[in-house]
Short mmCIF file of C-alpha atoms in Angstrom, two decimals:
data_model
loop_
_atom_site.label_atom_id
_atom_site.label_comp_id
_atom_site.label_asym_id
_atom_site.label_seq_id
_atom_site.Cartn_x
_atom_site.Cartn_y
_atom_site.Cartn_z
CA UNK A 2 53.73 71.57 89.84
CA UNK A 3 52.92 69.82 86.70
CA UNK A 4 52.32 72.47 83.55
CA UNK A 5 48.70 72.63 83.09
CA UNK A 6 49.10 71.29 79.57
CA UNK A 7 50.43 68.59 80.52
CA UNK A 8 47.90 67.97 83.51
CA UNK A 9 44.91 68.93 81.15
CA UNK A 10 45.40 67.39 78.24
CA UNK A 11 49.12 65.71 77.92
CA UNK A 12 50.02 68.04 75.09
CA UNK A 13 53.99 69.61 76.05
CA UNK A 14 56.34 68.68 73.44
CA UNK A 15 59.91 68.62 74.06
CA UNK A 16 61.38 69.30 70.86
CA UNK A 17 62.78 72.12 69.96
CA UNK A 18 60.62 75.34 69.42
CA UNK A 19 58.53 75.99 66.42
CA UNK A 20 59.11 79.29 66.70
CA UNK A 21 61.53 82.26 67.84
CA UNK A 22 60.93 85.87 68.86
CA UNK A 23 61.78 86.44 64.89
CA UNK A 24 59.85 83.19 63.61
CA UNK A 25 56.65 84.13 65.08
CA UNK A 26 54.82 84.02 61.44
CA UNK A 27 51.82 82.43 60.24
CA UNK A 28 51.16 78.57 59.90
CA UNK A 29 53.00 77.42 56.67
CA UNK A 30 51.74 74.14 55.06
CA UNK A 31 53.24 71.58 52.89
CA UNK A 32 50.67 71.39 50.08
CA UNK A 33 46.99 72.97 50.05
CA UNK A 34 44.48 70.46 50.41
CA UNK A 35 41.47 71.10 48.32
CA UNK A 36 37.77 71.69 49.12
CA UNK A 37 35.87 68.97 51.28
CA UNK A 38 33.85 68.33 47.62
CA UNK A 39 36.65 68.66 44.89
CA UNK A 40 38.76 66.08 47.24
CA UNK A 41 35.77 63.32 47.74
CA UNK A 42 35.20 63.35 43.58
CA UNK A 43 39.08 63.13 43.02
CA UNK A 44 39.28 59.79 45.39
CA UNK A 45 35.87 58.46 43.93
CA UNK A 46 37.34 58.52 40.26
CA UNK A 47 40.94 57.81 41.10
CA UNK A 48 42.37 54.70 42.24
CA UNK A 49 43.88 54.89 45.72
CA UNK A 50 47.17 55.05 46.50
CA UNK A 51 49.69 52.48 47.66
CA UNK A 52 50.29 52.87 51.58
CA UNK A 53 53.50 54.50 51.83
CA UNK A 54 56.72 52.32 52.49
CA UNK A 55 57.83 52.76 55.67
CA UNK A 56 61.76 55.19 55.73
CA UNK A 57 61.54 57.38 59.18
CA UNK A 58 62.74 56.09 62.21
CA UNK A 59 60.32 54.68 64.42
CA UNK A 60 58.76 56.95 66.65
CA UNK A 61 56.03 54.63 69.01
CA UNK A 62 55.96 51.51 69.01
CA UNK A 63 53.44 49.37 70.33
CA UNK A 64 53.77 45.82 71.46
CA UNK A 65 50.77 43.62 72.21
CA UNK A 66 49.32 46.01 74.37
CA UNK A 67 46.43 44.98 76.61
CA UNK A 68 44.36 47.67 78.75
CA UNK A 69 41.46 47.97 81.78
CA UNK A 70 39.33 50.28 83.48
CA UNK A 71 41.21 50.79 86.66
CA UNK A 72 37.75 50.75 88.69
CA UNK A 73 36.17 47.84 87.20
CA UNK A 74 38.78 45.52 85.59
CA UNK A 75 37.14 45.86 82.54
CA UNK A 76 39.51 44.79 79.23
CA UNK A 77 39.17 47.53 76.37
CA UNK A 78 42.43 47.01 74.86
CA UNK A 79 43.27 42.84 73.87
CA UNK A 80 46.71 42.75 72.65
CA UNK A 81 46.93 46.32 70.47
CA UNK A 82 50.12 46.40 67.84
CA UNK A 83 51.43 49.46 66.54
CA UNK A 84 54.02 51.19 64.90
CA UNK A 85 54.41 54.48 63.82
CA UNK A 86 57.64 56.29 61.92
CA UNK A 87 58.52 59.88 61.76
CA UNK A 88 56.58 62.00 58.80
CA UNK A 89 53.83 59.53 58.69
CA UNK A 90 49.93 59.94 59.19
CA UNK A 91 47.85 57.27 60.68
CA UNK A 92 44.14 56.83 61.12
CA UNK A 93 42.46 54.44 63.06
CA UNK A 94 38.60 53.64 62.36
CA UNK A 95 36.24 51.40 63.60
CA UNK A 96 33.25 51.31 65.62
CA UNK A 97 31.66 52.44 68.67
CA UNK A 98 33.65 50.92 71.79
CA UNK A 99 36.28 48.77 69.54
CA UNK A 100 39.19 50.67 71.71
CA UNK A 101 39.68 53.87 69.33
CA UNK A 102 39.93 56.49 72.22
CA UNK A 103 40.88 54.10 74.85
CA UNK A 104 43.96 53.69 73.05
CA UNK A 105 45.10 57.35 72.92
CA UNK A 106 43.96 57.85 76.52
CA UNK A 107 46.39 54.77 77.58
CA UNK A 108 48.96 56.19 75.25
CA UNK A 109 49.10 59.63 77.09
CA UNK A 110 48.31 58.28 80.25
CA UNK A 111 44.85 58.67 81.84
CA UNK A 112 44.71 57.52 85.12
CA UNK A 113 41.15 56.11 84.78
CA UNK A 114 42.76 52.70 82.90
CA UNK A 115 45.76 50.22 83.56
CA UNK A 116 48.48 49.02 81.44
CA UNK A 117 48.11 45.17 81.97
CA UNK A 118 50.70 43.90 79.23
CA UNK A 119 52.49 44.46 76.63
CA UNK A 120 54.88 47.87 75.86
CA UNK A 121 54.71 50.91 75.07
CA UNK A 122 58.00 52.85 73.36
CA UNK A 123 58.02 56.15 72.23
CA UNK A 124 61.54 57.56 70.89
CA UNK A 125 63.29 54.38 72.07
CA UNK A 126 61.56 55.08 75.89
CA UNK A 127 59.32 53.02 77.80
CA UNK A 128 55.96 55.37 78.35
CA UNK A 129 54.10 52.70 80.80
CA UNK A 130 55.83 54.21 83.99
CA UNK A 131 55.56 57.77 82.92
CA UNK A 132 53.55 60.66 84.60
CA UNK A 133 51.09 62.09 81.80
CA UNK A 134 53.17 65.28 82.65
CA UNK A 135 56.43 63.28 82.05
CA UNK A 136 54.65 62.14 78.66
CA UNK A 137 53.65 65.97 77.20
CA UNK A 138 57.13 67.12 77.88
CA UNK A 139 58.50 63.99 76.10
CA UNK A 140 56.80 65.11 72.95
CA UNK A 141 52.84 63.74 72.83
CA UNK A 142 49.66 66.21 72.19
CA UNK A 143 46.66 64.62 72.92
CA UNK A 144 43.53 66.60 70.85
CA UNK A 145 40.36 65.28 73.16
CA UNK A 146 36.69 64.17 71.86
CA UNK A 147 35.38 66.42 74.37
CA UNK A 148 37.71 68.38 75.88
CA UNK A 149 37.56 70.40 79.61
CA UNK A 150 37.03 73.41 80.64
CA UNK A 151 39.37 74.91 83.30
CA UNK A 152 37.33 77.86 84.73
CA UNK A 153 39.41 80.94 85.66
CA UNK A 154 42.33 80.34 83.36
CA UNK A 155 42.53 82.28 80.08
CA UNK A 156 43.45 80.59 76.86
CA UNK A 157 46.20 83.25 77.05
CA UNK A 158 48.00 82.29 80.23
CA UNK A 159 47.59 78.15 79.92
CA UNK A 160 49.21 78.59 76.61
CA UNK A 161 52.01 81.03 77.74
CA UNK A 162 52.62 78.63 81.09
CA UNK A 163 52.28 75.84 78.47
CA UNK A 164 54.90 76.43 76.28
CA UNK A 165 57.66 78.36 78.98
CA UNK A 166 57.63 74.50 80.74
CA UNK A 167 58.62 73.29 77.17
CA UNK A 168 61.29 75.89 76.99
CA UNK A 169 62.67 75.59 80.61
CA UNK A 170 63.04 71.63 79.59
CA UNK A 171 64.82 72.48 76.69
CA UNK A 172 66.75 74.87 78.59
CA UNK A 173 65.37 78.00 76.95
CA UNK A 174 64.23 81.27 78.73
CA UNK A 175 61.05 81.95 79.41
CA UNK A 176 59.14 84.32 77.07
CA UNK A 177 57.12 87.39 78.31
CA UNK A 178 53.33 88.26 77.74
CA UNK A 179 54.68 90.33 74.98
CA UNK A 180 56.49 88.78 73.44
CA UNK A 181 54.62 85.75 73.65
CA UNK A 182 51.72 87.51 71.71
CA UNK A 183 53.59 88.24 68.63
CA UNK A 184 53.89 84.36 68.35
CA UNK A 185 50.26 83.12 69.08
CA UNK A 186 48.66 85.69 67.31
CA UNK A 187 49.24 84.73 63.90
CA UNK A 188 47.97 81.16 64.58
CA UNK A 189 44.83 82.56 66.29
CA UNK A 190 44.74 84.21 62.17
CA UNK A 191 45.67 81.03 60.81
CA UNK A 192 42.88 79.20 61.86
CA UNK A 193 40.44 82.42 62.04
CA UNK A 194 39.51 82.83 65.44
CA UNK A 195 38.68 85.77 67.14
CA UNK A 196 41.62 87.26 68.77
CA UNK A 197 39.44 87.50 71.78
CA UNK A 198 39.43 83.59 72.15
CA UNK A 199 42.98 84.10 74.15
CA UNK A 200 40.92 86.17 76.72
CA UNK A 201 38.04 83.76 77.66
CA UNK A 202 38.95 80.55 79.92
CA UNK A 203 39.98 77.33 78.29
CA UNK A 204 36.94 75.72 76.75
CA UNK A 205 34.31 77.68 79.20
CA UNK A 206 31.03 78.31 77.16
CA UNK A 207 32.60 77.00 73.91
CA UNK A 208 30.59 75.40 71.67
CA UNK A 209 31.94 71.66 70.43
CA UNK A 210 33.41 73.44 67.04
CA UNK A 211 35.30 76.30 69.04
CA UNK A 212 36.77 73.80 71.84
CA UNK A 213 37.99 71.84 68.64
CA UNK A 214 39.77 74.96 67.11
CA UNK A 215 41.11 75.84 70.68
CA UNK A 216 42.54 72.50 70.78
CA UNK A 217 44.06 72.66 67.52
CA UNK A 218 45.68 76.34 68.51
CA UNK A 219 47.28 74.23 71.45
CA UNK A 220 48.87 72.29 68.95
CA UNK A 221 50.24 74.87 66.78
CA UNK A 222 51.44 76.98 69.24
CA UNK A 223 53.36 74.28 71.35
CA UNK A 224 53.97 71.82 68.95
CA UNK A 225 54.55 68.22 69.57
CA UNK A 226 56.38 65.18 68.30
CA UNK A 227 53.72 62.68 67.91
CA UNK A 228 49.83 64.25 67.71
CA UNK A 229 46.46 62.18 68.70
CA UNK A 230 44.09 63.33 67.55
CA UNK A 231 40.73 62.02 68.65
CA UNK A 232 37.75 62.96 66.18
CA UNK A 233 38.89 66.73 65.82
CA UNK A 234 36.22 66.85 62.80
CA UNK A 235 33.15 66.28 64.95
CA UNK A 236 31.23 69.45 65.65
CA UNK A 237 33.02 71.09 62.69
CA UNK A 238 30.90 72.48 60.10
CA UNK A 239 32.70 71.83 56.07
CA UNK A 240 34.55 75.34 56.50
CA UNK A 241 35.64 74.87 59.88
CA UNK A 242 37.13 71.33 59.12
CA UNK A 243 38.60 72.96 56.78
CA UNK A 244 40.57 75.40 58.33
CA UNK A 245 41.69 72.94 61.20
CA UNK A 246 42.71 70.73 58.70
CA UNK A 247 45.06 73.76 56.76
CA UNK A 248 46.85 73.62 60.26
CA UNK A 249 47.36 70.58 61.07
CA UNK A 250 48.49 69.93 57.81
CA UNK A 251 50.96 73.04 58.22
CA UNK A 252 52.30 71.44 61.29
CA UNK A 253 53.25 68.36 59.39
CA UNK A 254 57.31 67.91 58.72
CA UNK A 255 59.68 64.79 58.00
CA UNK A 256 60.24 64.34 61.94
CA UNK A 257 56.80 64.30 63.36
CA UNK A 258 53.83 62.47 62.87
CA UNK A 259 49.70 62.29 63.69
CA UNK A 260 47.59 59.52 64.79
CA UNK A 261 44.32 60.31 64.00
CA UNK A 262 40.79 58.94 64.99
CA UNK A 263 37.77 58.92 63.49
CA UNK A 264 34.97 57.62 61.86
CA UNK A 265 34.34 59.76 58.57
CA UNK A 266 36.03 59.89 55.17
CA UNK A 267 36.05 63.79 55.18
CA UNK A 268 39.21 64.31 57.66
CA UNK A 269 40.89 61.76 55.67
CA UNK A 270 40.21 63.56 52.26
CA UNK A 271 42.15 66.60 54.06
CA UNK A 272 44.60 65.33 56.46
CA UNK A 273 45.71 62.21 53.75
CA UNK A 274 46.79 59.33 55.74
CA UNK A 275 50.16 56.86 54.99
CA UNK A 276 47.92 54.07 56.99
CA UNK A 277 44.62 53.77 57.66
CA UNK A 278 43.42 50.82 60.72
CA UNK A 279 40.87 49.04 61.53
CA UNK A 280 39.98 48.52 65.30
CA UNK A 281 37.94 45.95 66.57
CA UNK A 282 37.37 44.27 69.93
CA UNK A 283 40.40 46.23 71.57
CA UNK A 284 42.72 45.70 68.55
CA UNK A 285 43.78 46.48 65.15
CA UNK A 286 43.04 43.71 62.85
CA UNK A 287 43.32 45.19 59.87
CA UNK A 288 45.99 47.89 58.41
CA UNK A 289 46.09 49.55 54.99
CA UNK A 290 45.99 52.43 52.40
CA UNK A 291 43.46 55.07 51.75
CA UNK A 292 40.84 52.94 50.28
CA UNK A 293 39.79 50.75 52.89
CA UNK A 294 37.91 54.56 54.50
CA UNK A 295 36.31 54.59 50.91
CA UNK A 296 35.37 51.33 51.41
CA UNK A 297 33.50 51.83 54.82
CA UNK A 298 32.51 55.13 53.45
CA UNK A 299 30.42 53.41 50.64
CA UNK A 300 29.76 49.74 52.66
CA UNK A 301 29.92 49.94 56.33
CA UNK A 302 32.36 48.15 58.26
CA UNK A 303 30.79 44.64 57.02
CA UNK A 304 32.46 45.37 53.48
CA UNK A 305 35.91 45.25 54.81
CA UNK A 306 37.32 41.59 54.02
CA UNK A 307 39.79 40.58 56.69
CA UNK A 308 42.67 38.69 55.40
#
């Protein structure tokens, strides 16, 4: 029986554990990032950064990828190129229906679209004839726009069942209910929920910002290799983005990376990209620093010049 992770969302990381019985502490990040409105002045009077030079090993690697609707044929994704190195932070904007979700849905292996061409390598594997199952354990977390609800399943037990399938891959023993707790609890503090979250059922009766803090709590509990996250900051109030950010951002180290989505400035002003892309028609045609989200922040997408 696939993990319900991996079934729900593809989210079951392989590596090895974040935590121990005795590392169970709260979420520890690299640098503070400051407040939503200190952040946007700081990038509107400073120039923006270089995009980073490239120095981890590759960790996916996309090669003219090209996507359909299983049921209709339809082509979302037209030849999508991609490459992302451990320790690095990607973003990819663009507008409604260029391909931005469709590509992280392909990537972790939702059985509602085909792979029609192209490849698909992530740690030097071929991900095309993977289960989504197969995937999660390998090391992807997929963060949904909207994610599910799985009535009669506690936040509690998915994550516990969760994160023992991780362990029995890595050839770990499973932890108890106990001693599980003392390890989720301080990242239901971190990113301050109420400790009663871990009793209700996944996602049933959240509202958006809650499923989108749940989701995150997936993340830091179980961990992952490579993170998509698709438009974590809508139905997130200033604070809230806030907080999800602090964790994400905590979760950051040299050997894993994010791929983020979305289509405001704010997350980026938090979570700091190395790249930021621009989709269009089903693929990225155009690949930079920082600046080009101030640039669609201030023009639209019609003041990006493509060259």
């Amino acid at each position: 029986m696939a993990p319900p992770l991996a079934a729900a969302a593809g989210a079951v990381s392989s590596s090895p554990p974040l935590f121990s019985p005795s590392s169970s502490g709260p979420l520890i990040r690299r640098h503070a990032p400051p407040s939503y409105v200190s952040m946007r002045r700081r990038c509107r009077s400073q120039p923006a950064a270089a995009a980073a030079e490239p120095s981890g090993s590759p960790l996916l690697e996309v090669r003219g990828l090209t996507a359909s609707v299983k049921e209709t044929g339809q082509q979302i994704l037209a030849g999508v190129n991609l490459t992302i190195r451990e320790g690095e932070i990607h973003a990819i904007m663009g507008k409604n229906g260029s391909g931005k979700s469709t590509l992280s849905k392909v990537l972790v292996g939702h059985p509602h679209y085909e792979v029609t061409g192209g490849t698909i390598l992530f740690k030097g594997e071929d991900l095309v004839d993977m289960e989504p199952e197969e995937r999660s354990l390998a090391g992807l977390f997929m963060s949904f726009q909207a994610p599910i609800e799985i009535p009669g399943v506690s936040n509690f037990d998915f994550l516990l069942m969760a994160v023992n399938a991780r362990r029995e891959k890595s050839g770990l023993p499973a932890l108890g209910p106990l001693e599980f707790y003392s390890v989720v609890s301080p990242k239901v503090d971190a990113l301050k929920m109420d400790p009663k979250f871990l009793d209700r059922n996944v996602n049933e009766g959240f509202s958006g910002g809650e499923r989108k803090r749940n989701e995150i709590l997936q993340l830091s509990v179980i961990g992952a290799d490579l993170a998509l996250l698709d438009e974590i900051d809508s139905g997130l109030d200033v604070d809230a983005l806030e907080d999800v950010a602090i964790a994400v951002n905590g979760l950051l180290t040299p050997q894993n990376s994010v791929l983020m989505i979305t289509h405001y400035q704010r997350l980026l002003d938090l979570i700091q990209p190395s790249y930021v892309h621009i989709m269009e028609n089903g693929k990225i045609i155009k690949t930079g620093d920082s600046s080009i989200a101030t640039q669609i922040n201030e023009g639209g997408f019609k003041s990006i010049a493509l060259v």
